[in-house]
Amino acid sequence: MEHNITEDEAALYDRQIRLWGLEAQHRMRNASILIAGIRALSNEVCKNIILAGVGSITLLEHESVTEEDLGAQFLLRQEDIGRNRAEAAAEKARHLNPRVKVIVDQDDIAQKPDSFFTKFNVVCLTGCSPDQMIRIDNACRETKTGLYAAGVHGFFGYIFCDLTRHDYREEAQEPVTEKGKEPETTITHRSQTYDSLSSTLESSWAYPKPRVLRRKVSPLFFAIQVLWLFQQAHGGRLPQAGSQEDLNEMYTLRDERLKSAQVEGAFVEDDLIQTVIATASAEISPVCAIVGGFLAQDILKTLSGKDAPLLNYFVYNGIEGTGMMHHVQKTLA
């Protein structure tokens, strides 16, 4: 494969070319990425993948900038209030790396046909409703388009990854046994198969002991799923802090989900549900930076074809300062 990287690009991206190789940089240079939803989390993702030198990035958002957006979104300014979020963010994003083409799309994601998403190399959804995430994931699986769906709710964040089937390579250096001899690099080709988002929402765990289950999955994973179930029942809206009715419904949805998942009801405590609700609508900059950094790095890893990307969930607890990766399948008994 011919790699038409200019001398200027080789100098600009020298560090990551050394890390991933020239072929990986060429792949990223020709990649087309969709970022749907302009929020603090997607600001972090945009920054990192634009600086890495992808070919083009499309920002999809139909809503306008509000004063609340200025708290955590560093691509927006006071003078942007009232403008379309994607349009305003694109102006600042282009200054990060003029070599990357930044495209603005002001349509509502709900009005986009399934075919729209399959023309990209990777689709990244941030802050989308569960119904839209499931629809778009199913569409992307038809053409094996890589999909990431992520969100931050106050102290908590999540990432879901579905690449359908992904081929990648791993490089390892053989130990040197002779003095003065250069280590040899061996390349192993591997692949990963992914479950759809809808199937992971039906995962069953066969009632393991809580201590055993905690080594496989965190309670926050189920709390996020309960939040999605609430949104599906209420047209996409989040539960309101201070609403006893919403809190009671979240408890009920938790009990129902844990029962269907064959998990003991005490695994997800009331305090966790209460904290999720209290900060569900908030964007906390450090949490967005951590989750967004992980997300952007994984997108770049997928594009590079080097090393294994996320399979298939990452959840971050900002109160504890811990992140966990989970491989979730429909049946995990």
Tab-separated table of C-alpha atoms in Angstrom:
chain	number	residue	atom	x	y	z
A	1	MET	CA	0.000	0.000	0.000
A	2	GLU	CA	1.320	3.427	-0.950
A	3	HIS	CA	1.339	5.966	1.878
A	4	ASN	CA	1.172	9.506	0.515
A	5	ILE	CA	2.187	11.289	3.711
A	6	THR	CA	3.922	14.613	3.130
A	7	GLU	CA	7.075	15.663	4.960
A	8	ASP	CA	5.100	18.259	6.903
A	9	GLU	CA	2.576	15.630	7.998
A	10	ALA	CA	5.352	13.211	8.938
A	11	ALA	CA	6.877	15.895	11.156
A	12	LEU	CA	3.515	16.939	12.647
A	13	TYR	CA	2.399	13.389	13.443
A	14	ASP	CA	5.865	11.988	14.165
A	15	ARG	CA	5.019	10.751	17.650
A	16	GLN	CA	1.941	8.765	16.687
A	17	ILE	CA	3.577	7.429	13.509
A	18	ARG	CA	6.249	5.995	15.781
A	19	LEU	CA	3.525	4.523	17.979
A	20	TRP	CA	1.109	3.165	15.361
A	21	GLY	CA	3.117	3.097	12.163
A	22	LEU	CA	2.811	4.813	8.799
A	23	GLU	CA	0.022	2.553	7.542
A	24	ALA	CA	-2.147	3.363	10.578
A	25	GLN	CA	-1.594	7.093	10.111
A	26	HIS	CA	-2.585	6.731	6.459
A	27	ARG	CA	-5.827	5.017	7.501
A	28	MET	CA	-6.659	7.777	9.939
A	29	ARG	CA	-5.786	10.426	7.361
A	30	ASN	CA	-8.419	8.991	5.017
A	31	ALA	CA	-11.085	8.275	7.647
A	32	SER	CA	-14.472	9.970	7.857
A	33	ILE	CA	-15.949	10.298	11.357
A	34	LEU	CA	-19.445	11.335	12.450
A	35	ILE	CA	-19.871	12.981	15.856
A	36	ALA	CA	-23.577	13.216	16.661
A	37	GLY	CA	-24.535	15.463	19.559
A	38	ILE	CA	-22.459	18.492	20.552
A	39	ARG	CA	-21.876	18.335	24.283
A	40	ALA	CA	-18.946	18.523	26.671
A	41	LEU	CA	-18.138	14.868	26.012
A	42	SER	CA	-18.086	15.282	22.235
A	43	ASN	CA	-15.938	18.421	22.616
A	44	GLU	CA	-13.257	16.201	24.139
A	45	VAL	CA	-13.615	13.579	21.407
A	46	CYS	CA	-13.453	16.192	18.636
A	47	LYS	CA	-10.314	17.750	20.090
A	48	ASN	CA	-8.431	14.472	20.326
A	49	ILE	CA	-9.314	12.963	16.963
A	50	ILE	CA	-8.811	16.253	15.107
A	51	LEU	CA	-5.355	16.646	16.635
A	52	ALA	CA	-4.603	13.048	15.572
A	53	GLY	CA	-5.143	14.000	11.927
A	54	VAL	CA	-8.229	12.153	10.703
A	55	GLY	CA	-9.461	12.969	7.206
A	56	SER	CA	-12.803	14.562	8.019
A	57	ILE	CA	-15.206	14.938	10.905
A	58	THR	CA	-18.915	15.728	10.598
A	59	LEU	CA	-20.647	17.453	13.524
A	60	LEU	CA	-24.358	16.638	13.647
A	61	GLU	CA	-26.558	18.744	15.931
A	62	HIS	CA	-29.876	20.549	15.484
A	63	GLU	CA	-30.096	22.338	18.840
A	64	SER	CA	-28.879	25.838	19.700
A	65	VAL	CA	-26.315	26.944	22.254
A	66	THR	CA	-27.714	27.849	25.677
A	67	GLU	CA	-26.031	29.484	28.644
A	68	GLU	CA	-25.880	26.101	30.398
A	69	ASP	CA	-23.712	24.741	27.568
A	70	LEU	CA	-20.911	27.157	28.432
A	71	GLY	CA	-20.139	25.480	31.747
A	72	ALA	CA	-18.244	22.511	30.318
A	73	GLN	CA	-18.022	22.953	26.521
A	74	PHE	CA	-14.682	24.581	25.692
A	75	LEU	CA	-15.515	24.832	21.957
A	76	LEU	CA	-18.321	27.318	22.726
A	77	ARG	CA	-18.235	30.949	23.870
A	78	GLN	CA	-20.664	33.472	25.347
A	79	GLU	CA	-21.238	35.046	21.933
A	80	ASP	CA	-22.378	31.658	20.550
A	81	ILE	CA	-25.620	31.615	22.582
A	82	GLY	CA	-28.530	31.188	20.185
A	83	ARG	CA	-26.392	29.762	17.355
A	84	ASN	CA	-26.485	26.158	16.235
A	85	ARG	CA	-24.171	24.116	18.462
A	86	ALA	CA	-22.431	22.291	15.600
A	87	GLU	CA	-21.834	25.489	13.649
A	88	ALA	CA	-20.400	27.303	16.672
A	89	ALA	CA	-18.209	24.385	17.766
A	90	ALA	CA	-16.878	23.846	14.241
A	91	GLU	CA	-15.323	27.324	14.129
A	92	LYS	CA	-13.103	26.585	17.139
A	93	ALA	CA	-12.479	22.967	16.101
A	94	ARG	CA	-11.034	23.979	12.713
A	95	HIS	CA	-8.313	25.985	14.460
A	96	LEU	CA	-7.074	22.839	16.238
A	97	ASN	CA	-5.830	21.300	13.004
A	98	PRO	CA	-6.501	23.052	9.670
A	99	ARG	CA	-5.576	19.835	7.819
A	100	VAL	CA	-8.770	18.147	9.037
A	101	LYS	CA	-11.998	18.898	7.188
A	102	VAL	CA	-14.767	19.819	9.638
A	103	ILE	CA	-18.309	19.533	8.231
A	104	VAL	CA	-21.456	20.910	9.895
A	105	ASP	CA	-24.846	19.199	9.666
A	106	GLN	CA	-27.724	20.996	11.432
A	107	ASP	CA	-30.381	18.314	10.866
A	108	ASP	CA	-32.169	16.442	13.644
A	109	ILE	CA	-30.607	12.990	14.056
A	110	ALA	CA	-34.084	11.475	14.414
A	111	GLN	CA	-34.868	12.584	10.845
A	112	LYS	CA	-31.759	11.031	9.336
A	113	PRO	CA	-32.331	7.828	7.323
A	114	ASP	CA	-30.361	4.709	8.223
A	115	SER	CA	-28.331	5.066	5.026
A	116	PHE	CA	-26.863	8.372	6.256
A	117	PHE	CA	-24.821	6.690	8.981
A	118	THR	CA	-23.303	3.937	6.877
A	119	LYS	CA	-21.214	6.293	4.718
A	120	PHE	CA	-18.803	6.968	7.592
A	121	ASN	CA	-15.922	4.842	8.835
A	122	VAL	CA	-16.946	5.384	12.455
A	123	VAL	CA	-20.148	6.800	13.952
A	124	CYS	CA	-19.897	8.288	17.452
A	125	LEU	CA	-23.160	9.084	19.246
A	126	THR	CA	-23.066	11.261	22.373
A	127	GLY	CA	-26.091	11.965	24.496
A	128	CYS	CA	-28.525	10.242	22.112
A	129	SER	CA	-31.740	8.607	23.260
A	130	PRO	CA	-31.622	4.816	23.734
A	131	ASP	CA	-34.112	4.298	20.897
A	132	GLN	CA	-31.906	6.240	18.482
A	133	MET	CA	-28.796	4.401	19.665
A	134	ILE	CA	-30.449	1.045	19.000
A	135	ARG	CA	-31.771	2.124	15.577
A	136	ILE	CA	-28.446	3.493	14.410
A	137	ASP	CA	-26.496	0.547	15.800
A	138	ASN	CA	-28.680	-1.877	13.840
A	139	ALA	CA	-28.183	0.184	10.688
A	140	CYS	CA	-24.404	0.276	11.139
A	141	ARG	CA	-24.245	-3.482	11.653
A	142	GLU	CA	-25.720	-4.010	8.194
A	143	THR	CA	-22.598	-2.519	6.598
A	144	LYS	CA	-20.138	-3.246	9.438
A	145	THR	CA	-19.739	0.459	10.130
A	146	GLY	CA	-18.062	1.029	13.478
A	147	LEU	CA	-20.331	2.511	16.141
A	148	TYR	CA	-19.639	4.092	19.520
A	149	ALA	CA	-22.407	5.355	21.801
A	150	ALA	CA	-21.404	7.309	24.879
A	151	GLY	CA	-22.741	9.652	27.498
A	152	VAL	CA	-21.886	11.453	30.726
A	153	HIS	CA	-24.416	11.909	33.503
A	154	GLY	CA	-22.836	13.966	36.244
A	155	PHE	CA	-20.260	11.816	38.025
A	156	PHE	CA	-20.867	8.828	35.763
A	157	GLY	CA	-20.046	7.998	32.175
A	158	TYR	CA	-20.339	5.101	29.759
A	159	ILE	CA	-19.125	3.964	26.348
A	160	PHE	CA	-20.618	1.206	24.216
A	161	CYS	CA	-18.725	-0.102	21.187
A	162	ASP	CA	-20.064	-2.236	18.324
A	163	LEU	CA	-17.714	-2.972	15.422
A	164	THR	CA	-19.703	-6.078	14.332
A	165	ARG	CA	-16.468	-7.915	13.475
A	166	HIS	CA	-13.105	-6.227	13.738
A	167	ASP	CA	-9.746	-7.454	12.457
A	168	TYR	CA	-6.586	-6.089	14.038
A	169	ARG	CA	-2.945	-6.911	14.551
A	170	GLU	CA	-0.787	-7.212	17.638
A	171	GLU	CA	2.952	-6.631	17.618
A	172	ALA	CA	5.375	-8.095	20.137
A	173	GLN	CA	9.135	-8.041	20.388
A	174	GLU	CA	10.885	-11.355	20.897
A	175	PRO	CA	13.412	-11.414	23.767
A	176	VAL	CA	17.018	-10.962	22.671
A	177	THR	CA	19.295	-13.894	23.529
A	178	GLU	CA	22.474	-12.746	21.770
A	179	LYS	CA	24.395	-9.622	22.734
A	180	GLY	CA	24.206	-6.870	20.136
A	181	LYS	CA	21.350	-8.475	18.237
A	182	GLU	CA	18.290	-6.347	17.446
A	183	PRO	CA	14.975	-7.681	18.841
A	184	GLU	CA	12.641	-9.189	16.257
A	185	THR	CA	9.031	-8.043	16.017
A	186	THR	CA	6.331	-10.640	15.498
A	187	ILE	CA	2.888	-9.689	14.168
A	188	THR	CA	-0.215	-11.673	15.111
A	189	HIS	CA	-3.520	-11.125	13.298
A	190	ARG	CA	-6.647	-11.423	15.440
A	191	SER	CA	-10.366	-10.589	15.275
A	192	GLN	CA	-13.200	-9.733	17.654
A	193	THR	CA	-16.938	-10.284	17.227
A	194	TYR	CA	-19.398	-7.832	18.795
A	195	ASP	CA	-22.955	-8.106	20.052
A	196	SER	CA	-25.579	-5.528	19.116
A	197	LEU	CA	-26.666	-2.940	21.664
A	198	SER	CA	-30.186	-4.363	21.801
A	199	SER	CA	-28.910	-7.861	22.575
A	200	THR	CA	-26.690	-6.627	25.424
A	201	LEU	CA	-29.772	-5.055	26.998
A	202	GLU	CA	-31.135	-8.591	27.334
A	203	SER	CA	-28.013	-10.025	28.983
A	204	SER	CA	-28.584	-12.733	31.588
A	205	TRP	CA	-26.138	-13.531	34.409
A	206	ALA	CA	-27.678	-16.649	36.058
A	207	TYR	CA	-27.698	-15.367	39.661
A	208	PRO	CA	-23.999	-15.487	40.570
A	209	LYS	CA	-22.850	-14.531	44.054
A	210	PRO	CA	-22.465	-10.733	44.353
A	211	ARG	CA	-18.717	-11.020	44.992
A	212	VAL	CA	-18.279	-13.074	41.822
A	213	LEU	CA	-20.508	-10.765	39.791
A	214	ARG	CA	-18.591	-7.643	40.883
A	215	ARG	CA	-15.472	-9.076	39.251
A	216	LYS	CA	-17.376	-9.255	35.937
A	217	VAL	CA	-19.519	-6.133	35.940
A	218	SER	CA	-20.089	-3.066	38.106
A	219	PRO	CA	-23.453	-2.034	39.585
A	220	LEU	CA	-23.117	1.179	37.562
A	221	PHE	CA	-23.526	-0.828	34.350
A	222	PHE	CA	-27.040	-1.802	35.414
A	223	ALA	CA	-27.786	1.690	36.750
A	224	ILE	CA	-27.037	3.088	33.272
A	225	GLN	CA	-29.336	0.499	31.708
A	226	VAL	CA	-32.092	1.476	34.145
A	227	LEU	CA	-31.601	5.105	33.104
A	228	TRP	CA	-32.054	4.061	29.463
A	229	LEU	CA	-35.235	2.168	30.323
A	230	PHE	CA	-36.605	5.296	31.986
A	231	GLN	CA	-35.787	7.363	28.904
A	232	GLN	CA	-37.479	4.841	26.636
A	233	ALA	CA	-40.631	5.072	28.754
A	234	HIS	CA	-40.623	8.898	28.737
A	235	GLY	CA	-39.787	9.915	25.188
A	236	GLY	CA	-36.083	10.317	25.880
A	237	ARG	CA	-36.255	12.634	28.902
A	238	LEU	CA	-34.071	12.060	31.936
A	239	PRO	CA	-35.446	11.611	35.465
A	240	GLN	CA	-35.726	14.854	37.384
A	241	ALA	CA	-33.798	15.441	40.577
A	242	GLY	CA	-36.201	15.921	43.466
A	243	SER	CA	-39.058	14.028	41.797
A	244	GLN	CA	-40.231	11.246	44.095
A	245	GLU	CA	-42.342	9.849	41.273
A	246	ASP	CA	-39.318	9.531	38.984
A	247	LEU	CA	-37.247	8.016	41.806
A	248	ASN	CA	-39.904	5.393	42.539
A	249	GLU	CA	-40.143	4.515	38.868
A	250	MET	CA	-36.352	4.130	38.673
A	251	TYR	CA	-36.506	1.734	41.630
A	252	THR	CA	-39.204	-0.300	39.876
A	253	LEU	CA	-37.271	-0.393	36.606
A	254	ARG	CA	-34.140	-1.451	38.474
A	255	ASP	CA	-35.949	-4.344	40.147
A	256	GLU	CA	-37.443	-5.465	36.842
A	257	ARG	CA	-34.134	-5.249	34.981
A	258	LEU	CA	-32.187	-7.145	37.643
A	259	LYS	CA	-34.831	-9.854	37.718
A	260	SER	CA	-34.700	-10.284	33.934
A	261	ALA	CA	-30.885	-10.268	34.107
A	262	GLN	CA	-30.953	-12.915	36.851
A	263	VAL	CA	-29.064	-10.692	39.286
A	264	GLU	CA	-29.803	-10.319	43.006
A	265	GLY	CA	-31.865	-7.185	43.688
A	266	ALA	CA	-29.420	-5.826	46.286
A	267	PHE	CA	-26.626	-5.608	43.694
A	268	VAL	CA	-27.670	-2.077	42.677
A	269	GLU	CA	-28.282	-0.107	45.861
A	270	ASP	CA	-30.787	2.698	46.325
A	271	ASP	CA	-27.991	5.214	46.971
A	272	LEU	CA	-26.515	4.628	43.515
A	273	ILE	CA	-29.875	5.181	41.818
A	274	GLN	CA	-30.410	8.369	43.841
A	275	THR	CA	-26.977	9.730	42.882
A	276	VAL	CA	-27.503	8.922	39.208
A	277	ILE	CA	-30.790	10.846	39.228
A	278	ALA	CA	-29.336	13.798	41.168
A	279	THR	CA	-26.671	14.474	38.510
A	280	ALA	CA	-28.203	12.897	35.389
A	281	SER	CA	-28.468	16.175	33.490
A	282	ALA	CA	-25.108	17.605	34.563
A	283	GLU	CA	-21.868	17.728	32.569
A	284	ILE	CA	-18.791	17.669	34.812
A	285	SER	CA	-15.649	18.647	32.934
A	286	PRO	CA	-13.166	16.196	34.529
A	287	VAL	CA	-15.523	13.270	33.929
A	288	CYS	CA	-16.043	14.346	30.321
A	289	ALA	CA	-12.276	14.653	29.867
A	290	ILE	CA	-11.615	11.129	31.155
A	291	VAL	CA	-14.440	9.420	29.288
A	292	GLY	CA	-13.841	11.505	26.153
A	293	GLY	CA	-10.132	10.760	26.202
A	294	PHE	CA	-10.768	7.030	26.472
A	295	LEU	CA	-13.389	7.204	23.724
A	296	ALA	CA	-11.225	9.167	21.279
A	297	GLN	CA	-8.257	6.879	21.877
A	298	ASP	CA	-10.370	3.824	21.170
A	299	ILE	CA	-11.773	5.317	17.954
A	300	LEU	CA	-8.217	5.960	16.782
A	301	LYS	CA	-7.226	2.421	17.754
A	302	THR	CA	-10.108	1.067	15.668
A	303	LEU	CA	-9.067	3.152	12.678
A	304	SER	CA	-5.415	2.145	13.008
A	305	GLY	CA	-6.139	-1.590	12.986
A	306	LYS	CA	-3.473	-2.049	15.648
A	307	ASP	CA	-4.287	-3.709	18.986
A	308	ALA	CA	-7.703	-4.678	20.307
A	309	PRO	CA	-10.321	-1.936	20.751
A	310	LEU	CA	-12.962	-1.886	23.470
A	311	LEU	CA	-15.121	-5.009	23.717
A	312	ASN	CA	-17.731	-3.708	24.391
A	313	TYR	CA	-18.617	-1.512	27.431
A	314	PHE	CA	-16.673	0.959	29.538
A	315	VAL	CA	-18.269	2.590	32.593
A	316	TYR	CA	-16.664	5.307	34.695
A	317	ASN	CA	-17.508	6.206	38.277
A	318	GLY	CA	-16.227	9.694	39.024
A	319	ILE	CA	-17.039	9.457	42.729
A	320	GLU	CA	-14.761	6.442	43.169
A	321	GLY	CA	-12.385	7.458	40.371
A	322	THR	CA	-12.655	4.016	38.798
A	323	GLY	CA	-13.352	2.780	35.286
A	324	MET	CA	-14.245	-0.759	34.278
A	325	MET	CA	-14.411	-2.509	30.909
A	326	HIS	CA	-17.062	-5.188	30.454
A	327	HIS	CA	-17.593	-7.721	27.698
A	328	VAL	CA	-21.369	-8.083	27.739
A	329	GLN	CA	-23.211	-10.687	25.686
A	330	LYS	CA	-26.864	-11.655	25.610
A	331	THR	CA	-26.191	-14.792	27.663
A	332	LEU	CA	-23.314	-14.819	30.119
A	333	ALA	CA	-24.276	-17.766	32.271
